[in-house]
Amino acid sequence: MDILNELRTAPMSRLQIRAVAVAIALMLIDGMDVAVAAYAAPSLSKAWNLDPVTLGFLLSSGLVGMAAGSLFLTPSSDKIGRRRMMLAALVLVSAGMVLSVFAGDVVQLMAYRVLAGLGIGGMIANLNVFVSEYSSDKRRGSIFGLYTAGFAIGATLGGFIAGPLIPQFGWRSVFVVGAVASVLMLAVTWRFLPESLDYLLSKRPRHALAKVNAILVQMRRPTLAELPELPQDQHAQQGIKDLLSGRMAVQTVLLWAGYGLMIAAYYFASTWTPKLIATSSGDDSLGVTMGLAVNFGGIIGCFIFSILAVFLRSRHLLLGSLLVSALIYAVFGMAFNQTSMAIIIGAILGVATSANVAGFYATTPGLFPAALRGTGIGWMVGIGRLVSIVSPIVVGYLLAGGWKAENIFMLFGLPLIASALAMAAVWSLSAKATPIEPGLVKVS
């Protein structure tokens, strides 16, 4: 639509900057909420005498909820709107975090982590779409670097908070902090987050014209006398059926595989690394230090991606970071037992893995038209998370079966190579697509 094209080629307005800033803050809270379980794991496993397999299931319980949220909540944003979906997801996150504080056993805590994960999964995939829609074409790659950094910053803050809190107040204290932060962001989102113009113009909810004009006024743009005509191909789009038909089916499956393999390696590193280092060294505080190093590296990686995206195409950055991170996993495995060296390499690992996430978030929303964007990204993230759920559980079984931690790190370099190959195929297919094919659009 012409109005959207004009907005994306123009400098970003104050409203767009504010919308992106709120989204980054939400990612920060998501990062903290996801990471608290990993930071609490050493203390929690001692308090409840958990074996590696049970701990693996606990660490994966949040991922189960995140997968379900992406699959079943995010597609609703194409029906009820991005803003309403965000608020509903935040309610679930807040409830899950509050209940986690009062968990009486590992089964209860798993259930509450699933509930929080349900909201986080629905929110993150929806945020990806929202940020893409409110970013200008010129700044999208750089914005997604900063946006993804929000997750790593939140996880790092969780580590700084966990370090002094857990020894003094126990593992429940970090869940208290997460609960308070989630409730505060619910209030901020209610007050400051606008609805997506792409959603209003493509789905036409009640009073869509008035809502569009209210947003345009805040952006200091001319208002509309009537809504623009919908593209002809949009009327035929039915949802997930369009994602799994024709050439789009192949692209969709490859996209699911590429994201799933990447995020499986990412969550292995983020959930298990503190525990593995703590066990190897016999020092729980060193595990927290390693977690901080990985997450701090993640922040740096997102900023590096943001800067490089000004000069290079985001898809090329993603392919490069996937292959580099595969190499770093192997190097980390070789240096695992050299604690000081492992912490340095762990930080570098964080740089590469977060750049992978930023690359996927920056490049994939453009594969889908607005009417299917929530469904497309929601299913990509959801299916990817279903794959990643297996990751911490498999690691638990490998450790119980006698695998050494260093060999497991080397193993996880292989999925990243496969992810790079899958995404190269996705972009090859999208380059051959014609813009009128339902659900399949060209991306830069």
XYZ file of C-alpha atoms in Angstrom:
444
model
C 0.000 0.000 0.000
C 1.311 3.442 -0.930
C 0.931 4.925 2.560
C 3.056 2.133 4.065
C 5.681 2.422 1.353
C 5.889 6.165 1.960
C 6.321 5.685 5.693
C 9.045 3.066 5.278
C 11.101 5.186 2.925
C 10.771 8.341 5.061
C 12.776 9.180 8.223
C 11.291 7.560 11.321
C 8.845 9.694 13.311
C 8.849 10.145 17.075
C 5.946 7.698 17.400
C 7.857 5.028 15.470
C 10.907 5.524 17.678
C 8.749 5.294 20.813
C 7.042 2.123 19.561
C 10.391 0.480 18.852
C 11.744 1.613 22.245
C 8.833 -0.031 24.089
C 9.380 -3.212 22.060
C 13.076 -3.238 23.030
C 12.119 -2.822 26.695
C 9.740 -5.775 26.369
C 12.528 -7.882 24.905
C 14.697 -6.918 27.885
C 12.060 -8.252 30.292
C 11.657 -11.402 28.188
C 15.408 -11.994 28.346
C 15.383 -11.650 32.120
C 12.367 -13.949 32.524
C 13.899 -16.656 30.318
C 17.346 -16.500 31.946
C 16.290 -16.655 35.599
C 15.808 -20.434 35.461
C 19.353 -20.949 34.153
C 20.840 -18.720 36.859
C 18.750 -20.412 39.560
C 19.600 -23.919 38.278
C 22.740 -24.628 40.388
C 21.096 -23.500 43.653
C 17.744 -25.040 42.739
C 19.217 -28.424 41.806
C 20.971 -28.587 45.190
C 17.917 -27.457 47.157
C 15.654 -30.051 45.527
C 18.385 -32.648 44.782
C 17.627 -32.720 41.040
C 19.422 -35.117 38.698
C 20.656 -33.898 35.269
C 17.690 -35.372 33.369
C 15.094 -33.722 35.642
C 16.970 -30.425 35.465
C 16.988 -30.706 31.678
C 13.212 -31.094 31.646
C 12.857 -28.085 33.972
C 15.035 -25.917 31.738
C 13.010 -27.028 28.714
C 9.623 -26.417 30.333
C 9.750 -22.708 29.518
C 10.605 -23.552 25.919
C 7.503 -25.770 25.711
C 5.368 -22.790 26.660
C 7.265 -20.517 24.282
C 6.652 -22.900 21.392
C 2.941 -23.120 22.180
C 2.695 -19.340 22.518
C 4.330 -18.768 19.148
C 2.158 -21.379 17.422
C -1.222 -20.630 18.967
C -1.088 -17.068 20.320
C 0.945 -15.081 17.781
C -1.256 -16.006 14.767
C -4.133 -14.374 16.678
C -2.356 -11.042 16.192
C -3.498 -11.209 12.546
C -7.086 -11.274 13.871
C -7.175 -9.188 17.060
C -4.183 -6.919 16.422
C -0.556 -6.719 17.507
C -1.274 -4.495 20.542
C -4.006 -6.676 22.060
C -1.889 -9.761 21.542
C 1.016 -8.089 23.329
C -1.127 -7.206 26.358
C -2.603 -10.719 26.607
C 0.867 -12.250 26.417
C 2.153 -9.942 29.171
C -0.670 -11.014 31.477
C 0.388 -14.651 31.021
C 4.070 -13.851 31.618
C 3.276 -11.911 34.786
C 1.064 -14.700 36.133
C 3.674 -17.371 35.421
C 6.467 -15.409 37.088
C 4.393 -14.635 40.202
C 3.337 -18.276 40.608
C 6.937 -19.484 40.140
C 7.885 -17.655 43.333
C 5.551 -19.920 45.306
C 6.300 -23.258 43.566
C 6.427 -26.107 46.095
C 8.137 -28.735 43.962
C 9.722 -29.253 40.566
C 6.439 -30.293 38.892
C 4.720 -27.083 39.969
C 7.672 -24.988 38.860
C 7.641 -26.706 35.449
C 3.943 -25.880 35.067
C 4.480 -22.220 35.971
C 7.470 -21.986 33.621
C 5.228 -23.327 30.840
C 2.669 -20.600 31.629
C 5.281 -17.832 31.571
C 6.810 -19.333 28.433
C 3.392 -19.301 26.756
C 3.249 -15.541 27.142
C 6.911 -15.017 26.221
C 6.541 -17.112 23.054
C 3.443 -15.232 21.960
C 5.079 -11.920 22.728
C 8.490 -12.401 21.088
C 7.133 -13.583 17.736
C 4.554 -10.785 17.794
C 7.233 -8.237 18.700
C 9.320 -9.348 15.718
C 6.427 -8.512 13.417
C 5.616 -5.260 15.224
C 9.192 -3.932 15.106
C 9.517 -4.819 11.431
C 6.295 -2.947 10.652
C 7.294 0.194 12.563
C 10.895 0.323 11.258
C 11.959 2.218 8.160
C 13.565 0.233 5.358
C 16.868 2.063 5.853
C 17.113 1.386 9.579
C 15.441 -2.042 9.912
C 18.611 -4.133 10.143
C 20.225 -1.777 12.651
C 17.036 -1.569 14.728
C 16.780 -5.345 14.908
C 20.354 -5.476 16.174
C 19.371 -3.155 19.037
C 16.064 -4.960 19.519
C 17.749 -8.353 19.865
C 20.268 -6.812 22.260
C 17.336 -6.120 24.569
C 16.975 -9.862 25.176
C 20.680 -10.287 25.948
C 20.709 -7.172 28.165
C 17.770 -8.565 30.126
C 19.508 -11.913 30.535
C 22.697 -10.153 31.652
C 20.814 -8.004 34.166
C 19.288 -11.217 35.456
C 22.815 -12.503 36.087
C 23.910 -9.336 37.887
C 20.798 -9.583 40.042
C 21.132 -13.336 40.628
C 24.784 -13.124 41.706
C 24.195 -11.315 45.037
C 20.535 -12.263 45.570
C 20.639 -16.068 45.354
C 23.361 -16.645 48.002
C 21.532 -14.364 50.445
C 17.838 -14.946 49.691
C 17.727 -18.193 47.703
C 16.684 -19.035 44.137
C 13.116 -17.705 44.561
C 14.406 -14.138 44.820
C 15.243 -13.902 41.099
C 11.689 -14.919 40.213
C 10.390 -12.116 42.475
C 12.421 -9.586 40.478
C 11.167 -11.036 37.186
C 7.558 -10.885 38.366
C 7.801 -7.213 39.411
C 9.453 -6.225 36.127
C 6.802 -8.034 34.054
C 3.916 -6.316 35.833
C 5.549 -2.900 35.365
C 5.988 -3.519 31.621
C 2.325 -4.491 31.357
C 1.420 -0.987 32.557
C 3.960 0.665 30.208
C 2.674 -1.305 27.215
C -0.946 -0.423 27.964
C -0.063 3.263 28.070
C 2.448 3.722 25.260
C 2.268 0.939 22.634
C 0.296 1.853 19.461
C -1.456 -0.582 17.146
C 0.280 -1.617 13.930
C -0.647 0.390 10.833
C -0.018 -2.700 8.693
C -2.618 -4.613 10.699
C -5.191 -1.799 10.588
C -4.809 -1.309 6.829
C -4.754 -5.004 5.901
C -7.359 -6.486 8.306
C -9.772 -3.502 8.575
C -11.124 -3.953 12.162
C -13.961 -1.729 13.433
C -13.158 1.988 13.265
C -9.961 1.188 11.352
C -9.960 4.517 9.489
C -10.241 6.543 12.703
C -7.478 4.516 14.334
C -5.221 4.876 11.294
C -5.757 8.631 11.187
C -5.066 8.948 14.934
C -1.696 7.261 14.418
C -0.932 9.344 11.309
C -1.632 12.548 13.267
C 0.886 11.478 15.927
C 3.369 10.784 13.125
C 2.632 14.251 11.690
C 1.432 12.774 8.410
C -1.656 13.734 6.346
C -4.815 11.867 7.355
C -6.829 9.655 4.965
C -10.325 10.340 3.649
C -10.854 6.606 3.144
C -8.888 3.389 3.523
C -6.818 2.424 0.462
C -7.994 -0.465 -1.669
C -6.679 -3.879 -0.684
C -4.345 -5.682 -3.112
C -6.199 -8.329 -5.132
C -4.032 -11.232 -3.934
C -4.712 -10.450 -0.268
C -8.349 -11.556 -0.463
C -7.241 -15.123 -1.218
C -4.949 -15.487 1.798
C -6.395 -17.909 4.343
C -3.589 -18.284 6.898
C -1.464 -21.342 7.538
C -2.846 -23.046 4.407
C -1.096 -20.437 2.270
C 2.182 -21.086 4.066
C 2.001 -24.784 3.191
C 0.956 -24.601 -0.460
C 2.937 -24.309 -3.702
C 6.520 -23.059 -3.623
C 5.792 -21.435 -0.258
C 5.569 -24.894 1.338
C 9.210 -25.665 0.555
C 10.322 -22.233 1.715
C 8.290 -22.554 4.925
C 9.735 -25.955 5.839
C 13.277 -24.743 5.155
C 12.627 -21.647 7.248
C 11.349 -23.769 10.133
C 14.408 -26.020 9.897
C 16.872 -23.120 9.680
C 15.421 -21.258 12.649
C 14.918 -24.418 14.714
C 18.491 -25.622 14.297
C 19.878 -22.184 15.121
C 17.720 -21.642 18.204
C 18.396 -25.183 19.482
C 22.121 -24.411 19.600
C 21.402 -20.986 21.130
C 19.289 -22.372 23.969
C 21.744 -25.163 24.689
C 24.430 -22.552 25.318
C 22.188 -20.170 27.286
C 20.527 -22.788 29.526
C 23.294 -25.317 30.199
C 26.560 -23.335 30.120
C 26.317 -21.886 33.687
C 25.504 -25.320 35.133
C 28.241 -27.123 33.164
C 30.913 -24.629 34.191
C 29.709 -24.698 37.827
C 29.901 -28.508 37.854
C 33.282 -28.623 36.121
C 34.843 -26.074 38.482
C 32.922 -26.965 41.636
C 32.051 -23.272 42.051
C 28.429 -22.134 41.572
C 29.440 -18.457 41.408
C 31.722 -19.257 38.478
C 28.682 -20.640 36.664
C 26.939 -17.288 37.102
C 30.097 -15.560 35.840
C 30.070 -17.701 32.705
C 26.402 -16.934 32.141
C 27.186 -13.234 32.407
C 30.079 -13.580 29.958
C 27.902 -15.321 27.352
C 25.094 -12.801 27.724
C 27.421 -9.789 27.750
C 28.959 -11.115 24.555
C 25.439 -11.366 23.203
C 24.889 -7.669 23.813
C 28.103 -6.788 21.993
C 27.127 -9.115 19.136
C 23.794 -7.362 18.655
C 25.464 -3.947 18.585
C 28.039 -5.191 16.073
C 25.201 -6.550 13.902
C 23.383 -3.209 14.212
C 26.435 -1.276 13.016
C 27.324 -3.669 10.188
C 23.695 -3.691 8.970
C 24.168 -0.059 7.928
C 26.717 -1.186 5.338
C 25.891 -4.857 4.590
C 22.736 -6.814 3.788
C 21.246 -8.510 6.843
C 20.991 -11.884 5.111
C 24.733 -11.892 4.365
C 25.480 -11.014 7.969
C 23.273 -13.891 9.134
C 24.982 -16.470 6.924
C 28.392 -15.315 8.093
C 27.479 -15.362 11.787
C 25.969 -18.878 11.525
C 29.175 -20.298 10.071
C 31.435 -18.385 12.464
C 29.410 -19.481 15.498
C 29.703 -23.140 14.414
C 33.481 -22.738 14.524
C 33.356 -21.028 17.924
C 31.308 -23.883 19.427
C 34.096 -26.267 18.416
C 36.810 -23.991 19.841
C 34.844 -23.546 23.071
C 34.671 -27.326 23.472
C 38.429 -27.634 23.075
C 39.079 -24.899 25.693
C 36.259 -25.891 28.076
C 38.496 -27.149 30.901
C 40.727 -24.048 30.809
C 38.431 -21.867 32.901
C 39.823 -18.403 32.176
C 40.113 -19.123 28.453
C 36.644 -20.715 28.397
C 35.072 -17.554 29.846
C 36.687 -15.405 27.132
C 35.597 -17.776 24.362
C 32.154 -17.986 25.974
C 31.799 -14.233 25.577
C 32.793 -14.545 21.899
C 30.246 -17.353 21.561
C 27.617 -14.974 22.895
C 28.606 -12.403 20.235
C 28.034 -14.860 17.384
C 24.874 -16.559 18.687
C 23.063 -13.276 19.350
C 24.017 -12.032 15.893
C 22.315 -15.189 14.561
C 19.079 -14.313 16.363
C 19.223 -10.683 15.204
C 19.757 -11.862 11.627
C 16.722 -14.122 11.664
C 14.514 -11.446 13.233
C 15.649 -8.809 10.723
C 15.292 -10.902 7.558
C 12.274 -13.178 8.017
C 9.241 -10.839 8.526
C 9.716 -9.522 4.975
C 9.062 -13.022 3.620
C 5.346 -12.616 4.430
C 2.639 -10.088 3.456
C 1.041 -8.095 6.297
C -2.133 -10.199 6.441
C -0.075 -13.364 7.101
C 2.894 -11.894 8.931
C 1.809 -12.809 12.457
C 0.947 -16.336 11.352
C 4.147 -16.748 9.347
C 6.526 -15.530 12.049
C 4.523 -17.181 14.829
C 4.762 -20.583 13.167
C 8.428 -20.113 12.311
C 9.291 -19.299 15.925
C 6.902 -21.934 17.297
C 8.151 -24.791 15.140
C 11.701 -23.677 15.805
C 11.055 -23.759 19.522
C 9.570 -27.257 19.292
C 12.918 -28.335 17.856
C 14.845 -26.408 20.500
C 12.858 -27.959 23.365
C 14.652 -31.219 22.701
C 18.041 -29.548 23.080
C 18.365 -29.150 26.891
C 16.672 -32.533 27.440
C 19.058 -34.329 25.062
C 21.996 -32.672 26.816
C 20.716 -34.009 30.144
C 20.596 -37.545 28.730
C 24.028 -37.170 27.110
C 25.544 -36.082 30.420
C 23.803 -38.921 32.261
C 25.177 -41.293 29.603
C 28.755 -40.213 30.234
C 29.317 -37.572 27.524
C 31.839 -34.885 28.383
C 30.677 -31.277 28.242
C 33.400 -30.303 25.780
C 32.236 -32.938 23.275
C 28.646 -31.705 23.524
C 29.737 -28.168 22.588
C 31.544 -29.520 19.539
C 28.422 -31.487 18.552
C 26.257 -28.360 18.519
C 28.354 -26.723 15.803
C 26.760 -29.043 13.224
C 23.179 -27.678 13.477
C 24.479 -24.170 12.784
C 26.095 -25.256 9.519
C 22.832 -26.942 8.504
C 20.918 -23.755 9.427
C 23.121 -21.674 7.117
C 22.468 -24.070 4.235
C 18.697 -23.992 4.856
C 18.564 -20.192 4.857
C 20.637 -19.945 1.692
C 17.988 -22.129 0.047
C 15.147 -19.958 1.456
C 16.587 -16.797 -0.076
C 17.187 -18.556 -3.359
C 13.494 -19.501 -3.498
C 12.278 -16.031 -2.448
C 14.379 -14.431 -5.189
C 12.570 -16.565 -7.793
C 9.078 -15.798 -6.435
C 6.660 -13.409 -8.100
C 5.021 -10.776 -5.877
C 1.494 -11.932 -6.754
C 1.898 -15.425 -5.332
C -0.255 -15.599 -2.153
C 1.895 -15.664 0.960
C 5.203 -15.370 -0.912
C 6.960 -12.054 -1.397
C 10.433 -10.969 -2.324
C 12.798 -9.770 0.376
C 15.970 -7.715 0.212
